[in-house]
Amino acid sequence: MPEKTRWTRKIHEQKKRAFLNKKLLAVSFTLAIIIIMGAVLYQFFWRNQESEVKFSLKAAIIDQLSEDENLRSQTFVNEVSAILMKYNFSVDYYDYTKTNVAFFKGLAKAKYGIIILRLHSALRIDGSAVDFFTSEPYTTDKYTREQEEGLLVNGTIIYSGKQYFAFTSKFVEELEGTFPKSIVIAMGCQSLNQTAGQPMAKAFCDRKGAKVYIGWSSWVSATHSDEETIKLLRRLLYENKTIGEAVGEAAPDFSCGPSYLKFYPNSPSVRDLKISDLIKEAQTLNASLKSALFKDFYIIEVKLVKRFNSLATVVYNWFRRFSPVKFAVFNFLISSASTASSKTSFIHFSKSPR
């Protein structure tokens, strides 16, 4: 074989080997980064999700009544939103185009601190239970399992004859997620009927974690419910009154009843509860979480740097043993990783605490 050909092949093999070595280096470095990031994500997301449930500064106005132009009220939406936003709540508004069965199935996963249910609710013909209306038209051949198991029923609006899917207390019990110390305001008729309304209240509070459920004991007009809900929020937030005081001062509706605003559970801890206490708790926990986040980040950073240093040393020794190519960049990584507190370390994610 000619000398030139052998020389050319030798150069080609050297280049090929160098290319493969670089690929192996890149793969090893990528794996190390994945290990580090995986540990970080576990530390701060998975572990923190297991911490104490806290009240959420998120609020939802769920307005199934907006489908009826006679019941629509932008004034209500604007005033309630303004009250809540003044106290640092982020407010999501859902009109009737959003309030189908699928929406309510996902409600407990949204982590709302205040949930305002502006929707139809009705007492069953036999008076056994209260069900809440969605805006999705009823049909016998949809959600067959849910209908067979009593999660969804046919809800009929008597004055219009329209039929919708309505969800039961069992539907709420089987929702994925929880209501984190939430305040649920059910604005519809019979929503806290003192007998038939109890299962719905218990489903939200006893089974899914809501702090308090507020509703009407009998039939109530939409206008009266709107006005009293606005006043209720003003008493709870502007005047910093307890749940017991704020609900107790609500005017009953004598046009359809009488119908009184009630709350569940009627225990001393709930009766004396103030929303301001929940807000402070949420703000304190958020501040504590941030403090712990930075503290724990530094601790885990040091541990991870040491682990990465060990991994890097193993990989480097492997390359050093089997490859003729020297990797200055890799040497730098090992050198930087050897001092966990170095601000200039290549793999640091945060500065060292001062």
GROMACS .gro file of N, CA, C and O in nm, residues 102-161:
model
  240
  102ALA      N    1  -6.737   1.905   3.114
  102ALA     CA    2  -6.591   1.891   3.117
  102ALA      C    3  -6.528   1.999   3.205
  102ALA      O    4  -6.431   1.973   3.277
  103PHE      N    5  -6.581   2.119   3.200
  103PHE     CA    6  -6.529   2.228   3.284
  103PHE      C    7  -6.540   2.192   3.431
  103PHE      O    8  -6.444   2.205   3.508
  104PHE      N    9  -6.658   2.147   3.474
  104PHE     CA   10  -6.677   2.115   3.615
  104PHE      C   11  -6.595   1.994   3.657
  104PHE      O   12  -6.553   1.984   3.773
  105LYS      N   13  -6.570   1.903   3.564
  105LYS     CA   14  -6.484   1.788   3.597
  105LYS      C   15  -6.343   1.832   3.635
  105LYS      O   16  -6.276   1.768   3.715
  106GLY      N   17  -6.297   1.943   3.578
  106GLY     CA   18  -6.162   1.991   3.606
  106GLY      C   19  -6.153   2.098   3.712
  106GLY      O   20  -6.043   2.147   3.743
  107LEU      N   21  -6.266   2.134   3.771
  107LEU     CA   22  -6.268   2.249   3.863
  107LEU      C   23  -6.179   2.230   3.985
  107LEU      O   24  -6.111   2.324   4.029
  108ALA      N   25  -6.178   2.111   4.043
  108ALA     CA   26  -6.102   2.089   4.166
  108ALA      C   27  -5.951   2.087   4.143
  108ALA      O   28  -5.874   2.094   4.239
  109LYS      N   29  -5.909   2.078   4.018
  109LYS     CA   30  -5.766   2.079   3.988
  109LYS      C   31  -5.714   2.220   3.965
  109LYS      O   32  -5.593   2.239   3.952
  110ALA      N   33  -5.804   2.319   3.961
  110ALA     CA   34  -5.764   2.458   3.932
  110ALA      C   35  -5.716   2.533   4.055
  110ALA      O   36  -5.660   2.641   4.045
  111LYS      N   37  -5.738   2.478   4.176
  111LYS     CA   38  -5.687   2.535   4.301
  111LYS      C   39  -5.735   2.679   4.326
  111LYS      O   40  -5.656   2.770   4.349
  112TYR      N   41  -5.866   2.698   4.322
  112TYR     CA   42  -5.921   2.831   4.351
  112TYR      C   43  -5.946   2.847   4.501
  112TYR      O   44  -5.998   2.756   4.567
  113GLY      N   45  -5.912   2.964   4.554
  113GLY     CA   46  -5.938   2.993   4.694
  113GLY      C   47  -6.081   3.038   4.717
  113GLY      O   48  -6.142   3.007   4.819
  114ILE      N   49  -6.137   3.114   4.623
  114ILE     CA   50  -6.277   3.157   4.629
  114ILE      C   51  -6.345   3.113   4.500
  114ILE      O   52  -6.297   3.142   4.390
  115ILE      N   53  -6.456   3.042   4.514
  115ILE     CA   54  -6.533   2.995   4.399
  115ILE      C   55  -6.674   3.048   4.412
  115ILE      O   56  -6.745   3.019   4.509
  116ILE      N   57  -6.717   3.129   4.315
  116ILE     CA   58  -6.851   3.186   4.314
  116ILE      C   59  -6.931   3.115   4.205
  116ILE      O   60  -6.903   3.130   4.086
  117LEU      N   61  -7.029   3.036   4.249
  117LEU     CA   62  -7.110   2.957   4.157
  117LEU      C   63  -7.241   3.030   4.128
  117LEU      O   64  -7.340   3.016   4.201
  118ARG      N   65  -7.239   3.109   4.023
  118ARG     CA   66  -7.361   3.180   3.981
  118ARG      C   67  -7.433   3.093   3.878
  118ARG      O   68  -7.415   3.108   3.758
  119LEU      N   69  -7.510   3.000   3.931
  119LEU     CA   70  -7.574   2.902   3.844
  119LEU      C   71  -7.709   2.858   3.901
  119LEU      O   72  -7.741   2.883   4.017
  120HIS      N   73  -7.787   2.794   3.814
  120HIS     CA   74  -7.912   2.735   3.860
  120HIS      C   75  -7.882   2.614   3.948
  120HIS      O   76  -7.792   2.535   3.917
  121SER      N   77  -7.957   2.602   4.055
  121SER     CA   78  -7.956   2.478   4.132
  121SER      C   79  -8.101   2.447   4.165
  121SER      O   80  -8.183   2.537   4.179
  122ALA      N   81  -8.132   2.319   4.174
  122ALA     CA   82  -8.272   2.281   4.188
  122ALA      C   83  -8.291   2.166   4.284
  122ALA      O   84  -8.205   2.077   4.295
  123LEU      N   85  -8.403   2.171   4.352
  123LEU     CA   86  -8.443   2.062   4.440
  123LEU      C   87  -8.509   1.955   4.354
  123LEU      O   88  -8.591   1.984   4.267
  124ARG      N   89  -8.472   1.830   4.377
  124ARG     CA   90  -8.535   1.722   4.301
  124ARG      C   91  -8.684   1.712   4.334
  124ARG      O   92  -8.729   1.757   4.440
  125ILE      N   93  -8.759   1.651   4.243
  125ILE     CA   94  -8.904   1.641   4.259
  125ILE      C   95  -8.940   1.576   4.391
  125ILE      O   96  -9.035   1.617   4.459
  126ASP      N   97  -8.864   1.474   4.431
  126ASP     CA   98  -8.894   1.404   4.557
  126ASP      C   99  -8.832   1.474   4.678
  126ASP      O  100  -8.845   1.427   4.791
  127GLY      N  101  -8.762   1.586   4.655
  127GLY     CA  102  -8.705   1.662   4.765
  127GLY      C  103  -8.585   1.598   4.831
  127GLY      O  104  -8.542   1.640   4.939
  128SER      N  105  -8.523   1.500   4.764
  128SER     CA  106  -8.416   1.423   4.827
  128SER      C  107  -8.278   1.486   4.815
  128SER      O  108  -8.189   1.457   4.894
  129ALA      N  109  -8.259   1.571   4.715
  129ALA     CA  110  -8.124   1.626   4.691
  129ALA      C  111  -8.132   1.754   4.611
  129ALA      O  112  -8.236   1.787   4.551
  130VAL      N  113  -8.021   1.827   4.611
  130VAL     CA  114  -8.007   1.948   4.531
  130VAL      C  115  -7.898   1.924   4.428
  130VAL      O  116  -7.791   1.873   4.460
  131ASP      N  117  -7.925   1.960   4.303
  131ASP     CA  118  -7.830   1.941   4.194
  131ASP      C  119  -7.798   2.075   4.128
  131ASP      O  120  -7.881   2.166   4.125
  132PHE      N  121  -7.675   2.086   4.076
  132PHE     CA  122  -7.628   2.210   4.015
  132PHE      C  123  -7.624   2.197   3.863
  132PHE      O  124  -7.571   2.099   3.810
  133PHE      N  125  -7.675   2.298   3.794
  133PHE     CA  126  -7.685   2.294   3.649
  133PHE      C  127  -7.552   2.330   3.581
  133PHE      O  128  -7.481   2.421   3.626
  134THR      N  129  -7.522   2.259   3.474
  134THR     CA  130  -7.418   2.302   3.381
  134THR      C  131  -7.489   2.374   3.265
  134THR      O  132  -7.612   2.385   3.265
  135SER      N  133  -7.415   2.419   3.167
  135SER     CA  134  -7.476   2.482   3.050
  135SER      C  135  -7.482   2.387   2.930
  135SER      O  136  -7.514   2.428   2.819
  136GLU      N  137  -7.455   2.259   2.956
  136GLU     CA  138  -7.452   2.161   2.847
  136GLU      C  139  -7.590   2.095   2.832
  136GLU      O  140  -7.640   2.035   2.928
  137PRO      N  141  -7.651   2.104   2.713
  137PRO     CA  142  -7.783   2.045   2.691
  137PRO      C  143  -7.785   1.896   2.724
  137PRO      O  144  -7.690   1.823   2.695
  138TYR      N  145  -7.895   1.853   2.783
  138TYR     CA  146  -7.907   1.715   2.826
  138TYR      C  147  -7.941   1.622   2.710
  138TYR      O  148  -8.019   1.656   2.621
  139THR      N  149  -7.881   1.505   2.710
  139THR     CA  150  -7.914   1.398   2.617
  139THR      C  151  -7.891   1.264   2.686
  139THR      O  152  -7.800   1.252   2.769
  140THR      N  153  -7.973   1.166   2.654
  140THR     CA  154  -7.965   1.038   2.723
  140THR      C  155  -7.843   0.955   2.682
  140THR      O  156  -7.799   0.869   2.758
  141ASP      N  157  -7.788   0.982   2.563
  141ASP     CA  158  -7.681   0.895   2.512
  141ASP      C  159  -7.540   0.950   2.534
  141ASP      O  160  -7.446   0.905   2.472
  142LYS      N  161  -7.525   1.048   2.623
  142LYS     CA  162  -7.394   1.103   2.654
  142LYS      C  163  -7.368   1.088   2.803
  142LYS      O  164  -7.460   1.095   2.884
  143TYR      N  165  -7.240   1.068   2.839
  143TYR     CA  166  -7.201   1.047   2.979
  143TYR      C  167  -7.285   0.935   3.041
  143TYR      O  168  -7.340   0.949   3.151
  144THR      N  169  -7.295   0.825   2.970
  144THR     CA  170  -7.382   0.715   3.015
  144THR      C  171  -7.336   0.658   3.149
  144THR      O  172  -7.419   0.627   3.235
  145ARG      N  173  -7.205   0.643   3.169
  145ARG     CA  174  -7.156   0.591   3.297
  145ARG      C  175  -7.193   0.684   3.410
  145ARG      O  176  -7.242   0.642   3.516
  146GLU      N  177  -7.168   0.815   3.389
  146GLU     CA  178  -7.195   0.913   3.493
  146GLU      C  179  -7.344   0.918   3.527
  146GLU      O  180  -7.382   0.937   3.643
  147GLN      N  181  -7.429   0.898   3.424
  147GLN     CA  182  -7.573   0.898   3.451
  147GLN      C  183  -7.615   0.772   3.526
  147GLN      O  184  -7.695   0.778   3.621
  148GLU      N  185  -7.559   0.660   3.486
  148GLU     CA  186  -7.594   0.534   3.553
  148GLU      C  187  -7.551   0.532   3.699
  148GLU      O  188  -7.618   0.475   3.784
  149GLU      N  189  -7.437   0.598   3.727
  149GLU     CA  190  -7.385   0.597   3.864
  149GLU      C  191  -7.434   0.715   3.948
  149GLU      O  192  -7.391   0.732   4.063
  150GLY      N  193  -7.521   0.799   3.891
  150GLY     CA  194  -7.580   0.906   3.969
  150GLY      C  195  -7.492   1.029   3.985
  150GLY      O  196  -7.515   1.110   4.076
  151LEU      N  197  -7.393   1.046   3.898
  151LEU     CA  198  -7.309   1.165   3.905
  151LEU      C  199  -7.373   1.282   3.829
  151LEU      O  200  -7.356   1.397   3.867
  152LEU      N  201  -7.444   1.248   3.722
  152LEU     CA  202  -7.511   1.349   3.640
  152LEU      C  203  -7.658   1.312   3.627
  152LEU      O  204  -7.693   1.194   3.616
  153VAL      N  205  -7.744   1.415   3.624
  153VAL     CA  206  -7.888   1.394   3.610
  153VAL      C  207  -7.943   1.496   3.510
  153VAL      O  208  -7.872   1.587   3.467
  154ASN      N  209  -8.069   1.478   3.477
  154ASN     CA  210  -8.138   1.572   3.388
  154ASN      C  211  -8.193   1.688   3.470
  154ASN      O  212  -8.275   1.669   3.560
  155GLY      N  213  -8.145   1.809   3.440
  155GLY     CA  214  -8.195   1.928   3.508
  155GLY      C  215  -8.283   2.007   3.413
  155GLY      O  216  -8.240   2.046   3.305
  156THR      N  217  -8.406   2.033   3.454
  156THR     CA  218  -8.502   2.104   3.368
  156THR      C  219  -8.537   2.239   3.429
  156THR      O  220  -8.571   2.248   3.548
  157ILE      N  221  -8.529   2.343   3.347
  157ILE     CA  222  -8.572   2.476   3.390
  157ILE      C  223  -8.721   2.487   3.359
  157ILE      O  224  -8.762   2.486   3.241
  158ILE      N  225  -8.802   2.496   3.463
  158ILE     CA  226  -8.947   2.485   3.447
  158ILE      C  227  -9.003   2.595   3.358
  158ILE      O  228  -9.084   2.569   3.269
  159TYR      N  229  -8.959   2.721   3.377
  159TYR     CA  230  -9.022   2.831   3.304
  159TYR      C  231  -8.988   2.832   3.155
  159TYR      O  232  -9.058   2.892   3.075
  160SER      N  233  -8.878   2.765   3.117
  160SER     CA  234  -8.840   2.762   2.975
  160SER      C  235  -8.851   2.623   2.914
  160SER      O  236  -8.860   2.608   2.792
  161GLY      N  237  -8.852   2.520   3.000
  161GLY     CA  238  -8.858   2.383   2.950
  161GLY      C  239  -8.724   2.329   2.902
  161GLY      O  240  -8.716   2.213   2.859
   0.00000   0.00000   0.00000
